[in-house]
Amino acid sequence: MNSTSQKTVAFITPRYVEASAGGAEVACRFFAEKLTLIKGIPAEILTTCAEDHYSWKNFHQPGEFKKNDVTVRRFPADDRKNPDMYGAAAVKLEAKKKLSLEEEDFIFNNNINSQALYEFIRRHQKDYAFFIFTPYLFGTTVNGTKICPEKTLIRPCFHNEPYARTLRVKEMFRRVRGILCNSPPERDLVLKMTGISPEKTFLVGEAVETACLPSEEDILSRFSIRSPYLFYCGRREPGKNFPLLLEMFREYKKQNRNPLQLVTAGSRYVEI
């Protein structure tokens, strides 16, 4: 650790993918870089070697490197136990059925964890000012926040979804020092679903980089878009309700004879 480590803020996220990743992971990287480059506060990202958020298999080599003045430390992801049992429990959760505490623990202990990462936090917890975990629903957050909750903040990227209703998530929100929310509606949802004190929540907002945005004319020309359009950007999968979006757009087109198009960009192949 360097001499400034006492002032360093550690961000913990299940994966770090330079090209693209989930929205919470991208926001985490952006937050850490701006904290360092603009505010002058040293930041590090602690993550696993996984890249694929379906299998969570180790893809990258463990170790550390620097990107935009932020040190990134990768640790091996744990092997997952009994994926069939995990899948059954996850399906039950997604169906909004009540899970036992044992079933909840099984889910959070087998989606993505890293004992090597947890051990690093235990050994170096005095070297960091704060540990900021994101997003809320993975084992790296649910289990990692148990190590030194008095120095732990969560940037949850909270949703009204089955994971948010689990007892283990509610316990986690109560034990940590604070919750960093991106918007007033997210903060309202956190308070409603977890029952924590409003004093534990902090509205930090979300920055958007605009310096590199091309003009609308460039976008329309490049992709041959000639009519009004709706734009979806993100993972095109059931977990993001993308099939529902397609279904609703089809129904809209049935009822409205106009040139509106649906334009999408993101991961996973889509069969239209």
Coordinates of C-alpha atoms in Angstrom, one line a residue:
M1 CA 0.0 0.0 0.0
N2 CA 1.2 3.5 -0.7
S3 CA 1.6 6.4 1.8
T4 CA -1.7 7.9 0.8
S5 CA -3.7 4.7 1.4
Q6 CA -5.2 6.1 4.6
K7 CA -7.2 8.6 2.3
T8 CA -8.0 6.0 -0.4
V9 CA -11.6 5.1 -1.2
A10 CA -12.1 1.5 -2.3
F11 CA -15.0 0.7 -4.7
I12 CA -16.0 -3.0 -4.8
T13 CA -17.8 -4.3 -7.8
P14 CA -18.3 -7.9 -9.0
R15 CA -16.5 -7.3 -12.4
Y16 CA -14.5 -4.7 -14.2
V17 CA -14.7 -4.7 -18.0
E18 CA -13.0 -1.9 -19.8
A19 CA -15.0 -2.1 -23.0
S20 CA -18.5 -2.5 -21.5
A21 CA -20.3 -4.0 -18.5
G22 CA -23.5 -3.5 -16.5
G23 CA -24.6 0.0 -15.8
A24 CA -23.7 -0.2 -12.1
E25 CA -20.1 -1.3 -13.0
V26 CA -19.7 1.4 -15.6
A27 CA -21.0 4.0 -13.1
C28 CA -18.6 2.7 -10.5
R29 CA -15.6 3.0 -12.8
F30 CA -16.7 6.5 -13.8
F31 CA -17.2 7.6 -10.2
A32 CA -13.8 6.3 -9.1
E33 CA -12.0 8.0 -12.0
K34 CA -13.6 11.3 -11.5
L35 CA -13.1 11.2 -7.8
T36 CA -9.3 10.8 -8.5
L37 CA -8.9 13.1 -11.5
I38 CA -11.2 15.9 -10.4
K39 CA -11.3 15.8 -6.6
G40 CA -7.8 14.5 -6.1
I41 CA -9.0 11.7 -3.8
P42 CA -7.2 8.4 -4.4
A43 CA -9.5 5.7 -5.4
E44 CA -9.1 2.0 -6.1
I45 CA -11.5 -0.6 -7.6
L46 CA -11.5 -4.1 -6.0
T47 CA -13.1 -6.7 -8.2
T48 CA -13.1 -10.3 -9.3
C49 CA -11.5 -11.9 -12.4
A50 CA -14.9 -12.7 -13.9
E51 CA -16.2 -11.0 -17.0
D52 CA -19.3 -13.0 -18.0
H53 CA -22.2 -12.2 -15.6
Y54 CA -24.0 -15.5 -16.4
S55 CA -21.3 -18.0 -15.5
W56 CA -19.1 -15.8 -13.4
K57 CA -16.1 -17.9 -14.5
N58 CA -12.6 -16.4 -14.0
F59 CA -11.5 -14.8 -17.3
H60 CA -8.9 -12.3 -16.3
Q61 CA -5.6 -13.0 -14.5
P62 CA -5.5 -11.9 -10.8
G63 CA -3.3 -8.9 -10.1
E64 CA -3.4 -5.2 -10.3
F65 CA -3.1 -2.5 -13.0
K66 CA -3.7 1.2 -13.3
K67 CA -6.3 2.8 -15.6
N68 CA -6.9 6.6 -15.6
D69 CA -5.0 7.0 -12.4
V70 CA -7.2 4.4 -10.6
T71 CA -5.6 1.2 -9.3
V72 CA -7.7 -1.9 -10.2
R73 CA -7.1 -5.0 -8.1
R74 CA -8.5 -8.3 -9.5
F75 CA -9.1 -11.4 -7.3
P76 CA -10.2 -14.9 -8.3
A77 CA -13.9 -15.6 -8.2
D78 CA -15.0 -18.5 -6.0
D79 CA -16.2 -21.7 -7.6
R80 CA -20.0 -21.9 -7.6
K81 CA -21.5 -24.9 -5.8
N82 CA -24.3 -26.9 -7.4
P83 CA -25.5 -24.6 -10.2
D84 CA -28.7 -26.6 -10.7
M85 CA -29.7 -26.0 -7.1
Y86 CA -28.8 -22.3 -7.4
G87 CA -30.8 -22.0 -10.6
A88 CA -33.9 -23.6 -8.9
A89 CA -33.6 -21.1 -6.0
A90 CA -33.1 -18.2 -8.3
V91 CA -36.2 -19.2 -10.3
K92 CA -38.2 -19.4 -7.1
L93 CA -37.0 -16.0 -6.1
E94 CA -37.8 -14.4 -9.5
A95 CA -41.3 -16.0 -9.3
K96 CA -41.8 -13.9 -6.1
K97 CA -42.2 -16.9 -3.9
K98 CA -41.0 -16.7 -0.3
L99 CA -37.6 -18.1 0.3
S100 CA -36.2 -19.5 3.5
L101 CA -33.1 -17.9 5.0
E102 CA -31.1 -21.0 3.9
E103 CA -32.3 -20.5 0.3
E104 CA -31.5 -16.8 0.4
D105 CA -28.0 -17.6 1.7
F106 CA -27.5 -20.2 -1.0
I107 CA -28.3 -17.6 -3.7
F108 CA -26.0 -14.9 -2.3
N109 CA -23.2 -17.4 -1.6
N110 CA -23.3 -18.7 -5.1
N111 CA -24.0 -15.9 -7.6
I112 CA -20.5 -14.2 -7.3
N113 CA -18.1 -14.2 -4.4
S114 CA -14.4 -14.0 -3.8
Q115 CA -12.8 -15.2 -0.6
A116 CA -9.5 -13.7 -1.8
L117 CA -11.2 -10.3 -2.1
Y118 CA -12.7 -10.6 1.3
E119 CA -9.4 -11.5 2.9
F120 CA -7.7 -8.5 1.3
I121 CA -10.4 -6.2 2.8
R122 CA -9.9 -7.8 6.2
R123 CA -6.1 -7.4 6.1
H124 CA -6.2 -3.8 4.7
Q125 CA -9.4 -2.3 6.2
K126 CA -7.4 0.2 8.2
D127 CA -5.7 1.4 5.0
Y128 CA -8.9 2.8 3.4
A129 CA -11.2 5.7 4.3
F130 CA -14.3 3.9 3.0
F131 CA -15.4 0.8 1.1
I132 CA -18.2 1.6 -1.4
F133 CA -20.0 -1.6 -2.7
T134 CA -22.1 -1.7 -5.9
P135 CA -24.6 -2.9 -7.0
Y136 CA -26.6 -4.3 -4.0
L137 CA -27.8 -7.7 -5.2
F138 CA -24.6 -9.8 -5.5
G139 CA -22.6 -11.9 -3.0
T140 CA -19.7 -9.5 -3.3
T141 CA -21.9 -6.8 -1.7
V142 CA -24.1 -8.9 0.6
N143 CA -21.1 -10.8 2.1
G144 CA -18.4 -8.2 1.6
T145 CA -20.3 -5.6 3.6
K146 CA -20.1 -7.8 6.7
I147 CA -16.3 -7.3 7.1
C148 CA -16.2 -3.7 8.4
P149 CA -19.7 -2.2 8.2
E150 CA -18.7 0.9 10.1
K151 CA -16.6 2.0 7.1
T152 CA -19.0 0.7 4.5
L153 CA -21.2 2.5 2.1
I154 CA -23.5 0.9 -0.6
R155 CA -24.3 2.5 -3.9
P156 CA -27.2 0.1 -4.5
C157 CA -28.6 1.0 -8.0
F158 CA -31.8 -0.1 -6.3
H159 CA -34.8 -1.7 -8.1
N160 CA -38.2 -2.8 -7.1
E161 CA -37.5 -6.5 -7.7
P162 CA -37.5 -9.8 -5.8
Y163 CA -33.9 -9.5 -4.6
A164 CA -34.7 -6.2 -2.9
R165 CA -37.4 -8.0 -0.8
T166 CA -35.1 -10.6 0.7
L167 CA -34.4 -10.5 4.4
R168 CA -30.6 -10.6 3.9
V169 CA -30.7 -7.5 1.8
K170 CA -32.7 -5.6 4.4
E171 CA -30.3 -6.7 7.1
M172 CA -27.4 -5.5 4.9
F173 CA -28.9 -2.0 4.5
R174 CA -29.4 -1.7 8.2
R175 CA -25.9 -2.7 9.2
V176 CA -23.8 -0.5 6.9
R177 CA -22.9 3.1 7.6
G178 CA -24.8 4.7 4.7
I179 CA -26.5 4.3 1.3
L180 CA -25.6 6.4 -1.7
C181 CA -28.6 7.1 -4.0
N182 CA -28.5 8.2 -7.6
S183 CA -31.9 10.0 -7.5
P184 CA -34.7 11.0 -5.2
P185 CA -37.1 8.2 -6.5
E186 CA -34.3 5.7 -5.8
R187 CA -33.9 7.0 -2.2
D188 CA -37.7 6.9 -1.7
L189 CA -37.8 3.3 -2.9
V190 CA -34.9 2.3 -0.6
L191 CA -36.6 3.8 2.4
K192 CA -39.9 2.2 1.5
M193 CA -38.6 -1.3 0.9
T194 CA -35.9 -1.6 3.6
G195 CA -37.3 0.5 6.5
I196 CA -33.9 2.2 7.2
S197 CA -33.6 5.7 8.7
P198 CA -33.6 8.5 6.2
E199 CA -30.5 9.8 7.9
K200 CA -28.5 6.8 6.5
T201 CA -29.2 7.8 2.9
F202 CA -27.2 10.3 0.9
L203 CA -28.2 11.7 -2.5
V204 CA -25.1 11.8 -4.6
G205 CA -26.6 11.9 -8.1
E206 CA -25.1 10.4 -11.3
A207 CA -22.7 12.1 -13.7
V208 CA -23.1 11.8 -17.4
E209 CA -20.1 12.3 -19.8
T210 CA -21.2 14.6 -22.6
A211 CA -17.9 15.8 -24.1
C212 CA -17.7 12.8 -26.5
L213 CA -21.3 12.7 -27.8
P214 CA -21.7 13.0 -31.6
S215 CA -24.4 15.2 -33.0
E216 CA -27.9 13.7 -33.6
E217 CA -27.4 14.2 -37.4
D218 CA -24.3 12.0 -37.3
I219 CA -26.1 9.2 -35.5
L220 CA -29.1 9.3 -37.8
S221 CA -26.9 9.3 -40.9
R222 CA -24.6 6.5 -39.6
F223 CA -27.4 4.1 -38.8
S224 CA -29.7 5.1 -41.7
I225 CA -32.5 6.2 -39.4
R226 CA -35.0 8.3 -41.4
S227 CA -38.0 8.6 -39.0
P228 CA -38.8 9.3 -35.4
Y229 CA -37.5 6.7 -33.0
L230 CA -37.4 5.3 -29.5
F231 CA -33.9 4.3 -28.3
Y232 CA -33.1 1.4 -25.9
C233 CA -29.5 0.9 -24.7
G234 CA -28.5 -1.9 -22.4
R235 CA -28.6 -5.6 -21.9
R236 CA -31.3 -7.1 -24.2
E237 CA -32.5 -9.9 -22.0
P238 CA -35.5 -10.9 -19.8
G239 CA -33.9 -9.6 -16.7
K240 CA -34.2 -6.0 -18.1
N241 CA -37.7 -6.6 -19.4
F242 CA -36.5 -6.3 -23.0
P243 CA -39.0 -8.9 -24.3
L244 CA -41.8 -6.9 -22.7
L245 CA -40.5 -3.8 -24.5
L246 CA -40.7 -5.6 -27.9
E247 CA -44.2 -6.9 -27.1
M248 CA -45.4 -3.4 -26.2
F249 CA -43.8 -1.8 -29.2
R250 CA -45.4 -4.4 -31.5
E251 CA -48.8 -3.7 -29.9
Y252 CA -48.3 0.1 -30.3
K253 CA -47.5 -0.4 -34.0
K254 CA -50.7 -2.4 -34.5
Q255 CA -52.7 0.4 -33.1
N256 CA -50.8 3.3 -34.6
R257 CA -50.0 3.7 -38.3
N258 CA -46.9 6.0 -38.0
P259 CA -43.2 5.7 -38.9
L260 CA -41.9 5.4 -35.3
Q261 CA -39.0 3.0 -35.1
L262 CA -37.5 1.1 -32.2
V263 CA -33.7 1.3 -32.1
T264 CA -31.7 -0.8 -29.7
A265 CA -28.0 -1.2 -28.8
G266 CA -26.4 -3.5 -26.2
S267 CA -25.3 -7.0 -25.4
R268 CA -26.9 -10.3 -26.5
Y269 CA -28.3 -11.2 -29.9
V270 CA -31.9 -10.4 -30.5
E271 CA -34.1 -12.3 -32.8
I272 CA -36.9 -10.0 -34.1

